[in-house]
Amino acid sequence: MLLAACGKTPPATAGAQAAGAAPATAGEVNLYTTREPGLVQPLLDAFTAQTGIKVNTVMLRDGLTERLAAEGERSPADVLMTVDTGRLLDVVEAGYTQPIDSAVLNSAIPANLRSAEGQWFALSLRDRVVYADKDLDLSGFTYEDLADEKWKGRVCIRSGQHPYNTSLFAAMIAHNGAQATENWLAAVKGNLARKAAGGDRDVARDILAGICDIGIANAYYVGRMKNAEPGSEQRAWGDAIQVVRPVFAADNGGTHVNISGAAVARHAPNRDNAVKLLEYLVGDEAQSLYARANYEYPVKPGVALDPVVASFGEMTIDPLPLAQVVANRKLASELVDKVGFDN
């Protein structure tokens, strides 16, 4: 992992095969992932136990596209796994993936959460929600409502340039247009209780401290906070808030989601095993593991949720195709700077 973090290919015994190494065997698959090791390893262990296929894993904090460019056609990568739709599509658009036609994947994953050409697939969902003081009544809340003057000095959020937020703002552009989104961003900035900074869990911390009443953050952090050690800071933060799933008011929109997702590498030496891994990850067992271990929302309908996540209520996922949202990322980032959101 240290070698991977430095951008060097580790020996086959320590992870993925080195570029140009001996031909791959039928019993392995090489995974390049930017996900935290603790979040994916239980899933990979379960896959190996079920199939006998060994997963050689290279963890990369960043530099995935640079790594693939350097390795070229001799890259040992079979599966590319990332967090954030934009980062996954960056890999696709750079030409480092190949199309997969799998009936299993197509039936398990709704069409708006995968590539129409089979180039990428969502594996789990991260809904962007409202954290709120537990005594507030926010039934029927929309993302557009964050701009209402009644929330002046009452809203907390992390940097507008963070990928979690640019993804949400890009979806706002897709629903409402650029000018309306610019106006909305300016109004939300005017409602901030503090500078847009910190992390998602800081929103819960600051609601407990009385700095703000509501804020935007990812739902899965609440699972971690509410299941933290009793008496710990994080448990106190989680116990101080409720989760409300807003929807977009326009176009009968739903709750905005970002994803963890994966694709099959363009030059995958173990292509069949790569497909098997992706198909396993959308099966009931793996989807349940995503829900229980990571507090993420399953991409496959009907999978049992973690009790904390289930307590948030039913989620209507925004029907916009994620590729359409991602197309607005650059404009969303420009609007964040234009209104001085992080200043």
mmCIF file of C-alpha atoms in Angstrom, residues 31-329:
data_model
loop_
_atom_site.group_PDB
_atom_site.id
_atom_site.type_symbol
_atom_site.label_atom_id
_atom_site.label_comp_id
_atom_site.label_asym_id
_atom_site.label_seq_id
_atom_site.Cartn_x
_atom_site.Cartn_y
_atom_site.Cartn_z
ATOM 1 C CA LEU A 31 -8.377 -4.089 -8.375
ATOM 2 C CA TYR A 32 -7.247 -0.457 -8.420
ATOM 3 C CA THR A 33 -9.314 1.505 -5.918
ATOM 4 C CA THR A 34 -9.411 4.918 -4.308
ATOM 5 C CA ARG A 35 -11.795 3.708 -1.593
ATOM 6 C CA GLU A 36 -10.675 3.416 2.031
ATOM 7 C CA PRO A 37 -9.305 -0.102 2.670
ATOM 8 C CA GLY A 38 -11.538 -0.710 5.669
ATOM 9 C CA LEU A 39 -14.665 -0.019 3.611
ATOM 10 C CA VAL A 40 -13.994 -2.421 0.735
ATOM 11 C CA GLN A 41 -11.951 -5.248 2.242
ATOM 12 C CA PRO A 42 -14.915 -7.049 3.863
ATOM 13 C CA LEU A 43 -16.623 -7.107 0.462
ATOM 14 C CA LEU A 44 -13.523 -8.436 -1.283
ATOM 15 C CA ASP A 45 -12.983 -11.112 1.369
ATOM 16 C CA ALA A 46 -16.583 -12.259 0.956
ATOM 17 C CA PHE A 47 -16.157 -12.391 -2.852
ATOM 18 C CA THR A 48 -13.055 -14.556 -2.545
ATOM 19 C CA ALA A 49 -14.759 -16.855 -0.038
ATOM 20 C CA GLN A 50 -17.691 -17.354 -2.410
ATOM 21 C CA THR A 51 -15.807 -17.669 -5.721
ATOM 22 C CA GLY A 52 -12.241 -18.681 -4.864
ATOM 23 C CA ILE A 53 -10.997 -15.762 -6.972
ATOM 24 C CA LYS A 54 -8.135 -13.907 -5.293
ATOM 25 C CA VAL A 55 -8.392 -10.115 -5.303
ATOM 26 C CA ASN A 56 -5.047 -8.330 -5.640
ATOM 27 C CA THR A 57 -5.695 -4.813 -4.434
ATOM 28 C CA VAL A 58 -3.811 -1.577 -5.038
ATOM 29 C CA MET A 59 -5.059 1.315 -2.944
ATOM 30 C CA LEU A 60 -4.525 4.745 -4.512
ATOM 31 C CA ARG A 61 -5.411 7.981 -2.750
ATOM 32 C CA ASP A 62 -5.123 9.853 -6.062
ATOM 33 C CA GLY A 63 -3.343 9.709 -9.394
ATOM 34 C CA LEU A 64 -5.415 6.872 -10.839
ATOM 35 C CA THR A 65 -5.504 8.232 -14.384
ATOM 36 C CA GLU A 66 -1.794 9.080 -14.239
ATOM 37 C CA ARG A 67 -1.029 5.546 -13.110
ATOM 38 C CA LEU A 68 -3.047 4.021 -15.928
ATOM 39 C CA ALA A 69 -1.422 6.350 -18.470
ATOM 40 C CA ALA A 70 2.051 5.318 -17.321
ATOM 41 C CA GLU A 71 1.230 1.605 -17.488
ATOM 42 C CA GLY A 72 -0.448 1.785 -20.883
ATOM 43 C CA GLU A 73 -1.491 -1.435 -22.597
ATOM 44 C CA ARG A 74 0.527 -3.528 -20.136
ATOM 45 C CA SER A 75 -1.485 -2.342 -17.136
ATOM 46 C CA PRO A 76 -2.452 -5.226 -14.842
ATOM 47 C CA ALA A 77 -5.606 -3.412 -13.695
ATOM 48 C CA ASP A 78 -8.863 -5.324 -14.161
ATOM 49 C CA VAL A 79 -11.340 -3.283 -12.100
ATOM 50 C CA LEU A 80 -11.201 0.458 -11.406
ATOM 51 C CA MET A 81 -13.168 1.546 -8.329
ATOM 52 C CA THR A 82 -13.650 5.151 -7.203
ATOM 53 C CA VAL A 83 -15.825 7.380 -5.046
ATOM 54 C CA ASP A 84 -17.665 10.281 -6.758
ATOM 55 C CA THR A 85 -19.393 10.096 -10.119
ATOM 56 C CA GLY A 86 -17.163 12.785 -11.591
ATOM 57 C CA ARG A 87 -13.949 10.989 -10.735
ATOM 58 C CA LEU A 88 -15.276 7.768 -12.215
ATOM 59 C CA LEU A 89 -16.345 9.471 -15.429
ATOM 60 C CA ASP A 90 -12.936 11.172 -15.648
ATOM 61 C CA VAL A 91 -11.419 7.696 -15.950
ATOM 62 C CA VAL A 92 -14.011 6.704 -18.549
ATOM 63 C CA GLU A 93 -13.540 9.860 -20.619
ATOM 64 C CA ALA A 94 -9.773 9.390 -20.580
ATOM 65 C CA GLY A 95 -10.281 6.066 -22.364
ATOM 66 C CA TYR A 96 -9.204 3.692 -19.588
ATOM 67 C CA THR A 97 -12.360 1.561 -19.465
ATOM 68 C CA GLN A 98 -14.191 -0.875 -21.715
ATOM 69 C CA PRO A 99 -17.915 -1.551 -22.224
ATOM 70 C CA ILE A 100 -19.542 -4.447 -20.383
ATOM 71 C CA ASP A 101 -22.871 -5.986 -21.376
ATOM 72 C CA SER A 102 -24.078 -7.842 -18.292
ATOM 73 C CA ALA A 103 -27.675 -8.804 -17.708
ATOM 74 C CA VAL A 104 -26.920 -9.070 -13.975
ATOM 75 C CA LEU A 105 -25.592 -5.508 -13.762
ATOM 76 C CA ASN A 106 -28.287 -4.059 -15.993
ATOM 77 C CA SER A 107 -31.106 -5.629 -13.995
ATOM 78 C CA ALA A 108 -29.697 -4.733 -10.567
ATOM 79 C CA ILE A 109 -28.723 -1.101 -11.253
ATOM 80 C CA PRO A 110 -31.298 1.494 -12.347
ATOM 81 C CA ALA A 111 -30.535 3.003 -15.745
ATOM 82 C CA ASN A 112 -29.795 6.507 -14.417
ATOM 83 C CA LEU A 113 -27.088 5.052 -12.143
ATOM 84 C CA ARG A 114 -24.994 3.384 -14.842
ATOM 85 C CA SER A 115 -23.530 4.134 -18.225
ATOM 86 C CA ALA A 116 -25.857 3.545 -21.157
ATOM 87 C CA GLU A 117 -22.851 2.089 -22.961
ATOM 88 C CA GLY A 118 -21.827 -0.199 -20.080
ATOM 89 C CA GLN A 119 -18.647 1.792 -19.337
ATOM 90 C CA TRP A 120 -19.326 2.337 -15.605
ATOM 91 C CA PHE A 121 -21.679 1.203 -12.862
ATOM 92 C CA ALA A 122 -22.776 2.610 -9.505
ATOM 93 C CA LEU A 123 -22.258 0.153 -6.643
ATOM 94 C CA SER A 124 -23.571 2.149 -3.674
ATOM 95 C CA LEU A 125 -25.215 5.519 -3.100
ATOM 96 C CA ARG A 126 -24.389 8.484 -0.884
ATOM 97 C CA ASP A 127 -27.404 10.733 -0.482
ATOM 98 C CA ARG A 128 -26.786 14.443 0.116
ATOM 99 C CA VAL A 129 -29.203 15.343 2.879
ATOM 100 C CA VAL A 130 -30.070 17.964 5.472
ATOM 101 C CA TYR A 131 -28.810 17.622 9.019
ATOM 102 C CA ALA A 132 -31.173 19.535 11.278
ATOM 103 C CA ASP A 133 -31.748 20.252 14.928
ATOM 104 C CA LYS A 134 -33.834 17.320 16.120
ATOM 105 C CA ASP A 135 -36.664 19.605 17.277
ATOM 106 C CA LEU A 136 -37.260 21.269 13.886
ATOM 107 C CA ASP A 137 -40.175 20.307 11.642
ATOM 108 C CA LEU A 138 -38.830 20.146 8.088
ATOM 109 C CA SER A 139 -41.434 18.015 6.360
ATOM 110 C CA GLY A 140 -41.526 18.621 2.609
ATOM 111 C CA PHE A 141 -38.148 20.362 2.581
ATOM 112 C CA THR A 142 -36.482 21.012 -0.798
ATOM 113 C CA TYR A 143 -32.915 21.919 -1.741
ATOM 114 C CA GLU A 144 -34.293 25.182 -3.104
ATOM 115 C CA ASP A 145 -35.591 26.008 0.412
ATOM 116 C CA LEU A 146 -32.009 26.494 1.639
ATOM 117 C CA ALA A 147 -32.116 29.913 -0.040
ATOM 118 C CA ASP A 148 -35.167 31.067 1.973
ATOM 119 C CA GLU A 149 -34.386 34.171 4.046
ATOM 120 C CA LYS A 150 -35.861 32.540 7.150
ATOM 121 C CA TRP A 151 -32.644 30.482 7.354
ATOM 122 C CA LYS A 152 -30.393 33.569 7.421
ATOM 123 C CA GLY A 153 -27.499 32.893 9.773
ATOM 124 C CA ARG A 154 -28.716 29.343 10.403
ATOM 125 C CA VAL A 155 -27.024 27.185 7.726
ATOM 126 C CA CYS A 156 -23.712 25.266 7.888
ATOM 127 C CA ILE A 157 -21.924 23.543 5.017
ATOM 128 C CA ARG A 158 -18.427 22.486 3.982
ATOM 129 C CA SER A 159 -16.543 24.143 1.113
ATOM 130 C CA GLY A 160 -18.606 24.685 -1.985
ATOM 131 C CA GLN A 161 -15.681 23.402 -4.036
ATOM 132 C CA HIS A 162 -15.706 19.994 -2.374
ATOM 133 C CA PRO A 163 -16.790 17.293 -4.873
ATOM 134 C CA TYR A 164 -19.792 16.373 -2.685
ATOM 135 C CA ASN A 165 -21.106 19.919 -3.070
ATOM 136 C CA THR A 166 -20.136 20.606 -6.684
ATOM 137 C CA SER A 167 -22.041 17.431 -7.550
ATOM 138 C CA LEU A 168 -25.139 18.766 -5.768
ATOM 139 C CA PHE A 169 -24.760 22.189 -7.390
ATOM 140 C CA ALA A 170 -24.316 20.548 -10.801
ATOM 141 C CA ALA A 171 -27.607 18.748 -10.271
ATOM 142 C CA MET A 172 -29.213 22.073 -9.337
ATOM 143 C CA ILE A 173 -28.003 23.477 -12.667
ATOM 144 C CA ALA A 174 -29.467 20.483 -14.515
ATOM 145 C CA HIS A 175 -32.848 21.049 -12.843
ATOM 146 C CA ASN A 176 -33.064 24.842 -12.688
ATOM 147 C CA GLY A 177 -30.497 26.306 -15.075
ATOM 148 C CA ALA A 178 -27.272 28.241 -14.513
ATOM 149 C CA GLN A 179 -28.729 31.663 -13.650
ATOM 150 C CA ALA A 180 -31.203 30.302 -11.126
ATOM 151 C CA THR A 181 -28.439 28.225 -9.548
ATOM 152 C CA GLU A 182 -26.149 31.251 -9.316
ATOM 153 C CA ASN A 183 -28.907 33.172 -7.551
ATOM 154 C CA TRP A 184 -29.580 30.211 -5.262
ATOM 155 C CA LEU A 185 -25.887 29.870 -4.342
ATOM 156 C CA ALA A 186 -25.666 33.571 -3.513
ATOM 157 C CA ALA A 187 -28.758 33.294 -1.299
ATOM 158 C CA VAL A 188 -27.466 30.173 0.467
ATOM 159 C CA LYS A 189 -24.161 31.949 1.094
ATOM 160 C CA GLY A 190 -26.139 34.798 2.632
ATOM 161 C CA ASN A 191 -27.792 32.299 4.985
ATOM 162 C CA LEU A 192 -24.549 30.760 6.267
ATOM 163 C CA ALA A 193 -23.907 30.845 9.985
ATOM 164 C CA ARG A 194 -20.162 30.499 9.430
ATOM 165 C CA LYS A 195 -17.680 30.238 6.586
ATOM 166 C CA ALA A 196 -18.199 27.257 4.286
ATOM 167 C CA ALA A 197 -15.464 24.977 5.591
ATOM 168 C CA GLY A 198 -14.672 21.835 7.548
ATOM 169 C CA GLY A 199 -16.255 18.445 6.908
ATOM 170 C CA ASP A 200 -19.727 16.969 6.912
ATOM 171 C CA ARG A 201 -19.563 15.807 10.526
ATOM 172 C CA ASP A 202 -18.678 19.367 11.541
ATOM 173 C CA VAL A 203 -22.194 20.341 10.492
ATOM 174 C CA ALA A 204 -23.617 18.048 13.193
ATOM 175 C CA ARG A 205 -21.044 19.323 15.680
ATOM 176 C CA ASP A 206 -22.031 22.926 15.028
ATOM 177 C CA ILE A 207 -25.752 22.184 15.262
ATOM 178 C CA LEU A 208 -25.116 20.704 18.721
ATOM 179 C CA ALA A 209 -23.096 23.808 19.619
ATOM 180 C CA GLY A 210 -25.922 26.108 18.548
ATOM 181 C CA ILE A 211 -23.939 27.713 15.737
ATOM 182 C CA CYS A 212 -26.461 26.665 13.102
ATOM 183 C CA ASP A 213 -29.807 24.887 12.861
ATOM 184 C CA ILE A 214 -29.513 23.058 9.537
ATOM 185 C CA GLY A 215 -26.817 22.052 7.087
ATOM 186 C CA ILE A 216 -26.029 19.944 4.038
ATOM 187 C CA ALA A 217 -24.018 16.735 4.423
ATOM 188 C CA ASN A 218 -23.896 13.056 3.423
ATOM 189 C CA ALA A 219 -26.265 10.688 5.191
ATOM 190 C CA TYR A 220 -23.786 7.847 5.761
ATOM 191 C CA TYR A 221 -21.786 9.911 8.268
ATOM 192 C CA VAL A 222 -24.832 9.866 10.547
ATOM 193 C CA GLY A 223 -24.695 6.080 10.661
ATOM 194 C CA ARG A 224 -21.128 6.334 11.907
ATOM 195 C CA MET A 225 -21.966 9.024 14.459
ATOM 196 C CA LYS A 226 -25.088 7.395 15.864
ATOM 197 C CA ASN A 227 -23.243 4.069 16.191
ATOM 198 C CA ALA A 228 -20.147 5.601 17.774
ATOM 199 C CA GLU A 229 -19.142 4.762 21.340
ATOM 200 C CA PRO A 230 -21.713 6.064 23.872
ATOM 201 C CA GLY A 231 -20.337 9.158 25.568
ATOM 202 C CA SER A 232 -18.028 10.006 22.643
ATOM 203 C CA GLU A 233 -18.070 13.349 20.844
ATOM 204 C CA GLN A 234 -19.325 11.824 17.626
ATOM 205 C CA ARG A 235 -22.162 10.016 19.362
ATOM 206 C CA ALA A 236 -23.241 13.336 20.902
ATOM 207 C CA TRP A 237 -23.160 15.000 17.469
ATOM 208 C CA GLY A 238 -25.257 12.227 15.941
ATOM 209 C CA ASP A 239 -27.772 12.244 18.777
ATOM 210 C CA ALA A 240 -28.262 16.021 18.395
ATOM 211 C CA ILE A 241 -29.568 15.882 14.832
ATOM 212 C CA GLN A 242 -32.234 14.463 12.593
ATOM 213 C CA VAL A 243 -31.794 13.596 8.922
ATOM 214 C CA VAL A 244 -34.153 15.033 6.335
ATOM 215 C CA ARG A 245 -33.954 13.928 2.733
ATOM 216 C CA PRO A 246 -34.676 17.001 0.577
ATOM 217 C CA VAL A 247 -35.771 16.758 -3.032
ATOM 218 C CA PHE A 248 -35.435 19.157 -5.933
ATOM 219 C CA ALA A 249 -38.618 21.177 -6.295
ATOM 220 C CA ALA A 250 -38.191 21.370 -10.069
ATOM 221 C CA ASP A 251 -39.013 18.552 -12.499
ATOM 222 C CA ASN A 252 -40.474 16.311 -9.770
ATOM 223 C CA GLY A 253 -36.909 15.707 -8.689
ATOM 224 C CA GLY A 254 -35.744 13.417 -5.933
ATOM 225 C CA THR A 255 -32.891 13.344 -3.452
ATOM 226 C CA HIS A 256 -29.440 13.948 -4.910
ATOM 227 C CA VAL A 257 -27.061 11.005 -4.703
ATOM 228 C CA ASN A 258 -23.396 10.580 -5.427
ATOM 229 C CA ILE A 259 -21.904 7.128 -5.797
ATOM 230 C CA SER A 260 -19.136 4.708 -5.258
ATOM 231 C CA GLY A 261 -18.742 2.923 -8.553
ATOM 232 C CA ALA A 262 -16.524 0.839 -10.763
ATOM 233 C CA ALA A 263 -15.592 -0.018 -14.327
ATOM 234 C CA VAL A 264 -13.645 -2.726 -16.110
ATOM 235 C CA ALA A 265 -10.207 -1.521 -17.188
ATOM 236 C CA ARG A 266 -9.574 -1.189 -20.904
ATOM 237 C CA HIS A 267 -6.721 -3.704 -20.984
ATOM 238 C CA ALA A 268 -7.972 -5.992 -18.201
ATOM 239 C CA PRO A 269 -5.993 -9.267 -18.318
ATOM 240 C CA ASN A 270 -8.693 -10.980 -16.216
ATOM 241 C CA ARG A 271 -11.781 -9.533 -17.877
ATOM 242 C CA ASP A 272 -14.149 -12.380 -17.017
ATOM 243 C CA ASN A 273 -13.183 -12.280 -13.351
ATOM 244 C CA ALA A 274 -13.549 -8.497 -13.385
ATOM 245 C CA VAL A 275 -17.151 -8.884 -14.542
ATOM 246 C CA LYS A 276 -17.722 -11.535 -11.868
ATOM 247 C CA LEU A 277 -16.493 -9.126 -9.202
ATOM 248 C CA LEU A 278 -18.793 -6.334 -10.385
ATOM 249 C CA GLU A 279 -21.734 -8.733 -10.565
ATOM 250 C CA TYR A 280 -20.992 -9.945 -7.035
ATOM 251 C CA LEU A 281 -20.882 -6.360 -5.749
ATOM 252 C CA VAL A 282 -24.474 -5.722 -6.895
ATOM 253 C CA GLY A 283 -25.761 -8.993 -5.445
ATOM 254 C CA ASP A 284 -27.824 -9.183 -2.272
ATOM 255 C CA GLU A 285 -24.902 -10.248 -0.054
ATOM 256 C CA ALA A 286 -22.550 -7.444 -1.077
ATOM 257 C CA GLN A 287 -25.277 -4.821 -1.182
ATOM 258 C CA SER A 288 -26.263 -5.771 2.347
ATOM 259 C CA LEU A 289 -22.612 -5.441 3.399
ATOM 260 C CA TYR A 290 -22.477 -1.943 1.876
ATOM 261 C CA ALA A 291 -25.578 -1.039 3.859
ATOM 262 C CA ARG A 292 -24.473 -2.536 7.183
ATOM 263 C CA ALA A 293 -20.750 -1.813 7.202
ATOM 264 C CA ASN A 294 -20.614 1.555 5.437
ATOM 265 C CA TYR A 295 -24.092 2.999 6.088
ATOM 266 C CA GLU A 296 -24.329 3.666 2.357
ATOM 267 C CA TYR A 297 -27.567 3.230 0.465
ATOM 268 C CA PRO A 298 -27.757 0.088 -1.697
ATOM 269 C CA VAL A 299 -27.926 0.650 -5.415
ATOM 270 C CA LYS A 300 -30.057 -2.469 -5.783
ATOM 271 C CA PRO A 301 -33.703 -1.984 -4.773
ATOM 272 C CA GLY A 302 -35.116 -4.168 -2.023
ATOM 273 C CA VAL A 303 -31.935 -4.746 -0.004
ATOM 274 C CA ALA A 304 -32.368 -4.418 3.776
ATOM 275 C CA LEU A 305 -30.960 -1.190 5.205
ATOM 276 C CA ASP A 306 -28.965 -0.592 8.357
ATOM 277 C CA PRO A 307 -31.458 0.375 11.114
ATOM 278 C CA VAL A 308 -30.024 3.889 11.420
ATOM 279 C CA VAL A 309 -30.275 4.453 7.661
ATOM 280 C CA ALA A 310 -33.773 2.951 7.638
ATOM 281 C CA SER A 311 -34.789 5.471 10.313
ATOM 282 C CA PHE A 312 -34.240 8.305 7.806
ATOM 283 C CA GLY A 313 -37.345 7.188 5.948
ATOM 284 C CA GLU A 314 -37.972 6.252 2.349
ATOM 285 C CA MET A 315 -35.720 7.812 -0.284
ATOM 286 C CA THR A 316 -36.841 8.892 -3.732
ATOM 287 C CA ILE A 317 -33.644 9.020 -5.768
ATOM 288 C CA ASP A 318 -33.369 11.915 -8.183
ATOM 289 C CA PRO A 319 -34.120 10.448 -11.632
ATOM 290 C CA LEU A 320 -31.614 12.632 -13.496
ATOM 291 C CA PRO A 321 -28.976 10.521 -15.255
ATOM 292 C CA LEU A 322 -25.719 10.971 -13.341
ATOM 293 C CA ALA A 323 -23.845 11.605 -16.581
ATOM 294 C CA GLN A 324 -26.077 14.645 -17.146
ATOM 295 C CA VAL A 325 -25.250 15.924 -13.651
ATOM 296 C CA VAL A 326 -21.512 15.432 -14.113
ATOM 297 C CA ALA A 327 -21.586 17.442 -17.329
ATOM 298 C CA ASN A 328 -22.305 20.536 -15.190
ATOM 299 C CA ARG A 329 -19.441 20.092 -12.699
#
